[in-house]
JSON list of C-alpha atoms in Angstrom, two decimals:
[
{"chain": "A", "resi": 1, "resn": "MET", "atom": "CA", "xyz": [-79.72, -87.73, -50.58]},
{"chain": "A", "resi": 2, "resn": "ALA", "atom": "CA", "xyz": [-82.43, -86.67, -53.01]},
{"chain": "A", "resi": 3, "resn": "VAL", "atom": "CA", "xyz": [-83.89, -89.49, -55.04]},
{"chain": "A", "resi": 4, "resn": "VAL", "atom": "CA", "xyz": [-85.93, -88.49, -58.08]},
{"chain": "A", "resi": 5, "resn": "SER", "atom": "CA", "xyz": [-88.10, -90.41, -60.51]},
{"chain": "A", "resi": 6, "resn": "ILE", "atom": "CA", "xyz": [-86.78, -91.47, -63.90]},
{"chain": "A", "resi": 7, "resn": "SER", "atom": "CA", "xyz": [-88.82, -88.78, -65.67]},
{"chain": "A", "resi": 8, "resn": "GLU", "atom": "CA", "xyz": [-87.52, -86.08, -63.34]},
{"chain": "A", "resi": 9, "resn": "ALA", "atom": "CA", "xyz": [-83.95, -87.37, -63.73]},
{"chain": "A", "resi": 10, "resn": "SER", "atom": "CA", "xyz": [-84.25, -87.13, -67.52]},
{"chain": "A", "resi": 11, "resn": "ARG", "atom": "CA", "xyz": [-85.40, -83.51, -67.15]},
{"chain": "A", "resi": 12, "resn": "LEU", "atom": "CA", "xyz": [-82.56, -82.65, -64.77]},
{"chain": "A", "resi": 13, "resn": "VAL", "atom": "CA", "xyz": [-79.82, -84.01, -67.02]},
{"chain": "A", "resi": 14, "resn": "GLY", "atom": "CA", "xyz": [-81.42, -83.17, -70.37]},
{"chain": "A", "resi": 15, "resn": "LYS", "atom": "CA", "xyz": [-81.35, -86.77, -71.59]},
{"chain": "A", "resi": 16, "resn": "THR", "atom": "CA", "xyz": [-84.14, -89.04, -72.73]},
{"chain": "A", "resi": 17, "resn": "ARG", "atom": "CA", "xyz": [-85.48, -91.80, -70.52]},
{"chain": "A", "resi": 18, "resn": "GLN", "atom": "CA", "xyz": [-84.12, -94.35, -72.97]},
{"chain": "A", "resi": 19, "resn": "THR", "atom": "CA", "xyz": [-80.60, -92.93, -72.52]},
{"chain": "A", "resi": 20, "resn": "LEU", "atom": "CA", "xyz": [-80.95, -93.37, -68.75]},
{"chain": "A", "resi": 21, "resn": "TYR", "atom": "CA", "xyz": [-82.10, -96.97, -69.23]},
{"chain": "A", "resi": 22, "resn": "ASN", "atom": "CA", "xyz": [-79.19, -97.65, -71.60]},
{"chain": "A", "resi": 23, "resn": "ASP", "atom": "CA", "xyz": [-76.69, -96.15, -69.12]},
{"chain": "A", "resi": 24, "resn": "ARG", "atom": "CA", "xyz": [-78.16, -98.30, -66.35]},
{"chain": "A", "resi": 25, "resn": "ASP", "atom": "CA", "xyz": [-77.91, -101.45, -68.48]},
{"chain": "A", "resi": 26, "resn": "SER", "atom": "CA", "xyz": [-74.27, -100.67, -69.36]},
{"chain": "A", "resi": 27, "resn": "GLY", "atom": "CA", "xyz": [-73.41, -100.18, -65.68]},
{"chain": "A", "resi": 28, "resn": "LYS", "atom": "CA", "xyz": [-72.56, -96.51, -66.10]},
{"chain": "A", "resi": 29, "resn": "LEU", "atom": "CA", "xyz": [-75.47, -95.36, -63.88]},
{"chain": "A", "resi": 30, "resn": "SER", "atom": "CA", "xyz": [-76.88, -96.97, -60.74]},
{"chain": "A", "resi": 31, "resn": "TRP", "atom": "CA", "xyz": [-80.53, -96.76, -59.74]},
{"chain": "A", "resi": 32, "resn": "THR", "atom": "CA", "xyz": [-82.34, -97.06, -56.43]},
{"chain": "A", "resi": 33, "resn": "THR", "atom": "CA", "xyz": [-85.97, -97.60, -55.51]},
{"chain": "A", "resi": 34, "resn": "LEU", "atom": "CA", "xyz": [-88.40, -94.93, -54.32]},
{"chain": "A", "resi": 35, "resn": "GLU", "atom": "CA", "xyz": [-90.70, -95.50, -51.33]},
{"chain": "A", "resi": 36, "resn": "THR", "atom": "CA", "xyz": [-93.49, -96.19, -53.81]},
{"chain": "A", "resi": 37, "resn": "GLY", "atom": "CA", "xyz": [-91.54, -99.12, -55.18]},
{"chain": "A", "resi": 38, "resn": "LYS", "atom": "CA", "xyz": [-90.80, -97.41, -58.49]},
{"chain": "A", "resi": 39, "resn": "PRO", "atom": "CA", "xyz": [-87.23, -96.98, -59.72]},
{"chain": "A", "resi": 40, "resn": "GLY", "atom": "CA", "xyz": [-85.45, -93.74, -58.92]},
{"chain": "A", "resi": 41, "resn": "ILE", "atom": "CA", "xyz": [-82.03, -92.15, -59.30]},
{"chain": "A", "resi": 42, "resn": "ASP", "atom": "CA", "xyz": [-80.05, -90.27, -56.67]},
{"chain": "A", "resi": 43, "resn": "THR", "atom": "CA", "xyz": [-79.21, -86.71, -57.75]},
{"chain": "A", "resi": 44, "resn": "ALA", "atom": "CA", "xyz": [-75.62, -87.23, -56.61]},
{"chain": "A", "resi": 45, "resn": "GLU", "atom": "CA", "xyz": [-75.36, -90.18, -59.01]},
{"chain": "A", "resi": 46, "resn": "LEU", "atom": "CA", "xyz": [-76.77, -88.01, -61.81]},
{"chain": "A", "resi": 47, "resn": "GLN", "atom": "CA", "xyz": [-74.13, -85.35, -61.12]},
{"chain": "A", "resi": 48, "resn": "ARG", "atom": "CA", "xyz": [-71.36, -87.97, -61.03]},
{"chain": "A", "resi": 49, "resn": "VAL", "atom": "CA", "xyz": [-72.28, -89.38, -64.44]},
{"chain": "A", "resi": 50, "resn": "TYR", "atom": "CA", "xyz": [-73.63, -86.33, -66.34]},
{"chain": "A", "resi": 51, "resn": "GLY", "atom": "CA", "xyz": [-72.08, -83.38, -64.53]},
{"chain": "A", "resi": 52, "resn": "GLN", "atom": "CA", "xyz": [-73.98, -80.28, -63.41]},
{"chain": "A", "resi": 53, "resn": "LEU", "atom": "CA", "xyz": [-77.76, -80.70, -63.36]},
{"chain": "A", "resi": 54, "resn": "LYS", "atom": "CA", "xyz": [-79.88, -78.54, -65.64]},
{"chain": "A", "resi": 55, "resn": "LEU", "atom": "CA", "xyz": [-82.47, -76.68, -63.64]},
{"chain": "A", "resi": 56, "resn": "ASN", "atom": "CA", "xyz": [-85.80, -76.18, -65.35]},
{"chain": "A", "resi": 57, "resn": "PRO", "atom": "CA", "xyz": [-87.69, -72.87, -65.18]},
{"chain": "A", "resi": 58, "resn": "VAL", "atom": "CA", "xyz": [-89.99, -72.19, -62.25]},
{"chain": "A", "resi": 59, "resn": "GLY", "atom": "CA", "xyz": [-93.15, -74.21, -62.52]},
{"chain": "A", "resi": 60, "resn": "GLN", "atom": "CA", "xyz": [-91.30, -77.19, -63.98]},
{"chain": "A", "resi": 61, "resn": "ALA", "atom": "CA", "xyz": [-88.87, -77.77, -61.17]},
{"chain": "A", "resi": 62, "resn": "VAL", "atom": "CA", "xyz": [-87.94, -81.04, -59.51]},
{"chain": "A", "resi": 63, "resn": "ARG", "atom": "CA", "xyz": [-90.84, -83.32, -58.64]},
{"chain": "A", "resi": 64, "resn": "ASN", "atom": "CA", "xyz": [-91.06, -86.63, -56.78]},
{"chain": "A", "resi": 65, "resn": "VAL", "atom": "CA", "xyz": [-88.04, -85.87, -54.65]},
{"chain": "A", "resi": 66, "resn": "ASN", "atom": "CA", "xyz": [-87.44, -88.33, -51.82]},
{"chain": "A", "resi": 67, "resn": "PHE", "atom": "CA", "xyz": [-85.29, -87.06, -48.94]},
{"chain": "A", "resi": 68, "resn": "ASP", "atom": "CA", "xyz": [-83.94, -90.16, -47.18]},
{"chain": "A", "resi": 69, "resn": "THR", "atom": "CA", "xyz": [-82.99, -89.62, -43.54]},
{"chain": "A", "resi": 70, "resn": "GLN", "atom": "CA", "xyz": [-82.55, -91.84, -40.56]},
{"chain": "A", "resi": 71, "resn": "ASP", "atom": "CA", "xyz": [-85.10, -90.03, -38.36]},
{"chain": "A", "resi": 72, "resn": "GLY", "atom": "CA", "xyz": [-87.63, -89.14, -41.06]},
{"chain": "A", "resi": 73, "resn": "GLY", "atom": "CA", "xyz": [-86.69, -85.44, -41.11]},
{"chain": "A", "resi": 74, "resn": "VAL", "atom": "CA", "xyz": [-85.19, -83.38, -43.92]},
{"chain": "A", "resi": 75, "resn": "ASP", "atom": "CA", "xyz": [-81.66, -84.39, -44.81]},
{"chain": "A", "resi": 76, "resn": "SER", "atom": "CA", "xyz": [-79.12, -81.60, -44.42]},
{"chain": "A", "resi": 77, "resn": "THR", "atom": "CA", "xyz": [-77.04, -83.00, -47.27]},
{"chain": "A", "resi": 78, "resn": "VAL", "atom": "CA", "xyz": [-79.71, -82.25, -49.86]},
{"chain": "A", "resi": 79, "resn": "ASP", "atom": "CA", "xyz": [-78.28, -81.03, -53.11]},
{"chain": "A", "resi": 80, "resn": "PRO", "atom": "CA", "xyz": [-78.35, -77.21, -52.89]},
{"chain": "A", "resi": 81, "resn": "THR", "atom": "CA", "xyz": [-79.50, -76.85, -56.50]},
{"chain": "A", "resi": 82, "resn": "VAL", "atom": "CA", "xyz": [-82.54, -79.04, -55.91]},
{"chain": "A", "resi": 83, "resn": "HIS", "atom": "CA", "xyz": [-83.26, -77.18, -52.70]},
{"chain": "A", "resi": 84, "resn": "ALA", "atom": "CA", "xyz": [-82.98, -73.80, -54.47]},
{"chain": "A", "resi": 85, "resn": "VAL", "atom": "CA", "xyz": [-85.27, -74.96, -57.28]},
{"chain": "A", "resi": 86, "resn": "LEU", "atom": "CA", "xyz": [-87.88, -76.15, -54.81]},
{"chain": "A", "resi": 87, "resn": "GLU", "atom": "CA", "xyz": [-87.72, -72.90, -52.84]},
{"chain": "A", "resi": 88, "resn": "THR", "atom": "CA", "xyz": [-88.09, -70.87, -56.04]},
{"chain": "A", "resi": 89, "resn": "GLU", "atom": "CA", "xyz": [-91.06, -72.96, -57.09]},
{"chain": "A", "resi": 90, "resn": "LEU", "atom": "CA", "xyz": [-92.64, -72.53, -53.65]},
{"chain": "A", "resi": 91, "resn": "LYS", "atom": "CA", "xyz": [-92.25, -68.74, -53.82]},
{"chain": "A", "resi": 92, "resn": "GLY", "atom": "CA", "xyz": [-93.74, -68.72, -57.31]},
{"chain": "A", "resi": 93, "resn": "ALA", "atom": "CA", "xyz": [-96.68, -70.80, -56.13]},
{"chain": "A", "resi": 94, "resn": "GLN", "atom": "CA", "xyz": [-97.24, -68.48, -53.17]},
{"chain": "A", "resi": 95, "resn": "GLN", "atom": "CA", "xyz": [-97.23, -65.46, -55.48]},
{"chain": "A", "resi": 96, "resn": "ARG", "atom": "CA", "xyz": [-99.75, -67.15, -57.79]},
{"chain": "A", "resi": 97, "resn": "ILE", "atom": "CA", "xyz": [-101.97, -67.91, -54.79]},
{"chain": "A", "resi": 98, "resn": "GLU", "atom": "CA", "xyz": [-101.84, -64.28, -53.64]},
{"chain": "A", "resi": 99, "resn": "LEU", "atom": "CA", "xyz": [-102.64, -63.09, -57.16]},
{"chain": "A", "resi": 100, "resn": "LEU", "atom": "CA", "xyz": [-105.60, -65.45, -57.44]},
{"chain": "A", "resi": 101, "resn": "GLU", "atom": "CA", "xyz": [-106.89, -64.35, -54.04]},
{"chain": "A", "resi": 102, "resn": "ARG", "atom": "CA", "xyz": [-106.71, -60.70, -55.15]},
{"chain": "A", "resi": 103, "resn": "MET", "atom": "CA", "xyz": [-108.50, -61.56, -58.39]},
{"chain": "A", "resi": 104, "resn": "LEU", "atom": "CA", "xyz": [-111.24, -63.35, -56.45]},
{"chain": "A", "resi": 105, "resn": "SER", "atom": "CA", "xyz": [-111.75, -60.40, -54.12]},
{"chain": "A", "resi": 106, "resn": "LEU", "atom": "CA", "xyz": [-111.94, -57.98, -57.06]},
{"chain": "A", "resi": 107, "resn": "GLU", "atom": "CA", "xyz": [-114.42, -60.22, -58.83]},
{"chain": "A", "resi": 108, "resn": "ALA", "atom": "CA", "xyz": [-116.54, -60.47, -55.69]},
{"chain": "A", "resi": 109, "resn": "ALA", "atom": "CA", "xyz": [-116.55, -56.67, -55.35]},
{"chain": "A", "resi": 110, "resn": "ALA", "atom": "CA", "xyz": [-117.58, -56.29, -59.00]},
{"chain": "A", "resi": 111, "resn": "ARG", "atom": "CA", "xyz": [-120.42, -58.77, -58.51]},
{"chain": "A", "resi": 112, "resn": "ARG", "atom": "CA", "xyz": [-121.60, -56.89, -55.41]},
{"chain": "A", "resi": 113, "resn": "GLN", "atom": "CA", "xyz": [-121.65, -53.62, -57.36]},
{"chain": "A", "resi": 114, "resn": "GLN", "atom": "CA", "xyz": [-123.54, -55.23, -60.22]},
{"chain": "A", "resi": 115, "resn": "LEU", "atom": "CA", "xyz": [-126.08, -56.69, -57.80]},
{"chain": "A", "resi": 116, "resn": "GLU", "atom": "CA", "xyz": [-126.57, -53.32, -56.10]},
{"chain": "A", "resi": 117, "resn": "SER", "atom": "CA", "xyz": [-127.10, -51.56, -59.44]},
{"chain": "A", "resi": 118, "resn": "GLN", "atom": "CA", "xyz": [-129.63, -54.19, -60.49]},
{"chain": "A", "resi": 119, "resn": "ARG", "atom": "CA", "xyz": [-131.49, -53.75, -57.20]},
{"chain": "A", "resi": 120, "resn": "ALA", "atom": "CA", "xyz": [-131.56, -49.98, -57.73]},
{"chain": "A", "resi": 121, "resn": "GLU", "atom": "CA", "xyz": [-132.94, -50.46, -61.25]},
{"chain": "A", "resi": 122, "resn": "LEU", "atom": "CA", "xyz": [-135.64, -52.80, -59.95]},
{"chain": "A", "resi": 123, "resn": "MET", "atom": "CA", "xyz": [-136.64, -50.31, -57.28]},
{"chain": "A", "resi": 124, "resn": "ALA", "atom": "CA", "xyz": [-136.88, -47.54, -59.89]},
{"chain": "A", "resi": 125, "resn": "LYS", "atom": "CA", "xyz": [-139.02, -49.76, -62.13]},
{"chain": "A", "resi": 126, "resn": "ASP", "atom": "CA", "xyz": [-141.27, -50.63, -59.19]},
{"chain": "A", "resi": 127, "resn": "GLN", "atom": "CA", "xyz": [-141.73, -46.92, -58.47]},
{"chain": "A", "resi": 128, "resn": "ILE", "atom": "CA", "xyz": [-142.60, -46.21, -62.10]},
{"chain": "A", "resi": 129, "resn": "ILE", "atom": "CA", "xyz": [-145.10, -49.07, -62.09]},
{"chain": "A", "resi": 130, "resn": "GLY", "atom": "CA", "xyz": [-146.66, -47.70, -58.90]},
{"chain": "A", "resi": 131, "resn": "VAL", "atom": "CA", "xyz": [-147.02, -44.22, -60.42]},
{"chain": "A", "resi": 132, "resn": "LEU", "atom": "CA", "xyz": [-148.58, -45.66, -63.57]},
{"chain": "A", "resi": 133, "resn": "GLN", "atom": "CA", "xyz": [-151.03, -47.74, -61.53]},
{"chain": "A", "resi": 134, "resn": "ASN", "atom": "CA", "xyz": [-152.08, -44.64, -59.57]},
{"chain": "A", "resi": 135, "resn": "GLN", "atom": "CA", "xyz": [-152.61, -42.70, -62.81]},
{"chain": "A", "resi": 136, "resn": "MET", "atom": "CA", "xyz": [-154.72, -45.54, -64.19]},
{"chain": "A", "resi": 137, "resn": "LYS", "atom": "CA", "xyz": [-156.89, -45.47, -61.08]},
{"chain": "A", "resi": 138, "resn": "LEU", "atom": "CA", "xyz": [-157.32, -41.71, -61.42]},
{"chain": "A", "resi": 139, "resn": "LEU", "atom": "CA", "xyz": [-158.35, -42.07, -65.05]},
{"chain": "A", "resi": 140, "resn": "GLU", "atom": "CA", "xyz": [-161.00, -44.62, -64.07]},
{"chain": "A", "resi": 141, "resn": "TYR", "atom": "CA", "xyz": [-162.56, -42.26, -61.54]},
{"chain": "A", "resi": 142, "resn": "ILE", "atom": "CA", "xyz": [-162.59, -39.10, -63.66]},
{"chain": "A", "resi": 143, "resn": "ALA", "atom": "CA", "xyz": [-166.19, -38.29, -64.70]},
{"chain": "A", "resi": 144, "resn": "PRO", "atom": "CA", "xyz": [-166.75, -38.19, -68.44]},
{"chain": "A", "resi": 145, "resn": "VAL", "atom": "CA", "xyz": [-166.76, -34.67, -69.87]},
{"chain": "A", "resi": 146, "resn": "LYS", "atom": "CA", "xyz": [-170.23, -33.44, -70.89]},
{"chain": "A", "resi": 147, "resn": "THR", "atom": "CA", "xyz": [-170.59, -33.32, -74.65]},
{"chain": "A", "resi": 148, "resn": "ALA", "atom": "CA", "xyz": [-171.57, -30.19, -76.54]},
{"chain": "A", "resi": 149, "resn": "SER", "atom": "CA", "xyz": [-175.13, -29.83, -77.82]},
{"chain": "A", "resi": 150, "resn": "HIS", "atom": "CA", "xyz": [-174.22, -30.47, -81.47]},
{"chain": "A", "resi": 151, "resn": "ASP", "atom": "CA", "xyz": [-172.46, -33.72, -80.42]},
{"chain": "A", "resi": 152, "resn": "GLN", "atom": "CA", "xyz": [-175.60, -34.80, -78.59]},
{"chain": "A", "resi": 153, "resn": "ALA", "atom": "CA", "xyz": [-177.70, -34.04, -81.67]},
{"chain": "A", "resi": 154, "resn": "ARG", "atom": "CA", "xyz": [-175.33, -36.02, -83.80]},
{"chain": "A", "resi": 155, "resn": "THR", "atom": "CA", "xyz": [-175.53, -38.89, -81.29]},
{"chain": "A", "resi": 156, "resn": "VAL", "atom": "CA", "xyz": [-179.28, -38.75, -81.40]},
{"chain": "A", "resi": 157, "resn": "ASP", "atom": "CA", "xyz": [-179.20, -38.58, -85.16]},
{"chain": "A", "resi": 158, "resn": "MET", "atom": "CA", "xyz": [-176.97, -41.62, -85.28]},
{"chain": "A", "resi": 159, "resn": "GLN", "atom": "CA", "xyz": [-179.29, -43.51, -82.96]},
{"chain": "A", "resi": 160, "resn": "THR", "atom": "CA", "xyz": [-182.36, -42.69, -85.07]},
{"chain": "A", "resi": 161, "resn": "GLY", "atom": "CA", "xyz": [-180.51, -43.25, -88.32]},
{"chain": "A", "resi": 162, "resn": "GLN", "atom": "CA", "xyz": [-181.16, -39.71, -89.60]},
{"chain": "A", "resi": 163, "resn": "THR", "atom": "CA", "xyz": [-178.66, -37.07, -90.59]},
{"chain": "A", "resi": 164, "resn": "ALA", "atom": "CA", "xyz": [-178.65, -33.43, -89.46]},
{"chain": "A", "resi": 165, "resn": "ASP", "atom": "CA", "xyz": [-180.47, -32.56, -92.72]},
{"chain": "A", "resi": 166, "resn": "ALA", "atom": "CA", "xyz": [-183.23, -34.96, -91.69]},
{"chain": "A", "resi": 167, "resn": "GLN", "atom": "CA", "xyz": [-184.20, -32.59, -88.89]},
{"chain": "A", "resi": 168, "resn": "ALA", "atom": "CA", "xyz": [-185.27, -30.02, -91.49]},
{"chain": "A", "resi": 169, "resn": "PRO", "atom": "CA", "xyz": [-188.99, -29.42, -91.92]},
{"chain": "A", "resi": 170, "resn": "ALA", "atom": "CA", "xyz": [-190.95, -32.24, -93.53]},
{"chain": "A", "resi": 171, "resn": "SER", "atom": "CA", "xyz": [-191.94, -30.12, -96.56]},
{"chain": "A", "resi": 172, "resn": "ALA", "atom": "CA", "xyz": [-188.31, -29.60, -97.55]},
{"chain": "A", "resi": 173, "resn": "ARG", "atom": "CA", "xyz": [-187.70, -33.29, -97.24]},
{"chain": "A", "resi": 174, "resn": "GLN", "atom": "CA", "xyz": [-190.61, -34.12, -99.47]},
{"chain": "A", "resi": 175, "resn": "ALA", "atom": "CA", "xyz": [-189.51, -31.64, -102.14]},
{"chain": "A", "resi": 176, "resn": "SER", "atom": "CA", "xyz": [-186.08, -33.20, -102.44]},
{"chain": "A", "resi": 177, "resn": "ASN", "atom": "CA", "xyz": [-187.52, -36.62, -102.13]},
{"chain": "A", "resi": 178, "resn": "GLY", "atom": "CA", "xyz": [-190.26, -36.11, -104.74]},
{"chain": "A", "resi": 179, "resn": "ARG", "atom": "CA", "xyz": [-188.78, -38.64, -107.05]},
{"chain": "A", "resi": 180, "resn": "GLY", "atom": "CA", "xyz": [-187.74, -42.11, -106.19]},
{"chain": "A", "resi": 181, "resn": "TRP", "atom": "CA", "xyz": [-184.29, -43.54, -106.07]},
{"chain": "A", "resi": 182, "resn": "LEU", "atom": "CA", "xyz": [-184.61, -45.08, -109.50]},
{"chain": "A", "resi": 183, "resn": "SER", "atom": "CA", "xyz": [-185.17, -41.76, -111.20]},
{"chain": "A", "resi": 184, "resn": "ARG", "atom": "CA", "xyz": [-182.16, -40.28, -109.38]},
{"chain": "A", "resi": 185, "resn": "LEU", "atom": "CA", "xyz": [-180.05, -43.19, -110.61]},
{"chain": "A", "resi": 186, "resn": "TRP", "atom": "CA", "xyz": [-181.15, -42.58, -114.21]},
{"chain": "A", "resi": 187, "resn": "ARG", "atom": "CA", "xyz": [-180.31, -38.93, -113.89]},
{"chain": "A", "resi": 188, "resn": "ARG", "atom": "CA", "xyz": [-176.78, -39.71, -112.75]},
{"chain": "A", "resi": 189, "resn": "ALA", "atom": "CA", "xyz": [-176.25, -42.21, -115.56]},
{"chain": "A", "resi": 190, "resn": "ALA", "atom": "CA", "xyz": [-177.34, -39.73, -118.22]}
]
């Protein structure tokens, strides 16, 4: 005998819980007690009162089924519809488990590939950094290129504060400098 909970019985017969309570109170339906002490209904009693049981789709099959036997084993008189529903649900659960295991293995493989590609990128970056560091060291050790003579003169001129024209003979400088800065300013203004 399969004894189910009140909620499961209402699913199997397609009636509300209140209908089951009303049928119990009117004496139309008899209840038993589950091992947990909660009320339950035998599936044979449900079939007697309501006819053929309505089987729910896989994933919502019979729950809280109590198989009463004398020796504690599975009763051979279990309703075949309940047994078929439970077997179908078990197969569905096994298929979901296999699918989830495959998904986990694929995800793990994808993570391994991602990790390997990131390691390769890091190694490439480390190599580039090493090359750049070596080039920096080479640049530090290269001797400065000798400057041309006119650059040296310009450097000297900049250090003394004189331009290249200032290296002209002193007489030429005096001729252009014969007048003071004030007279040159007046000439520009006029």
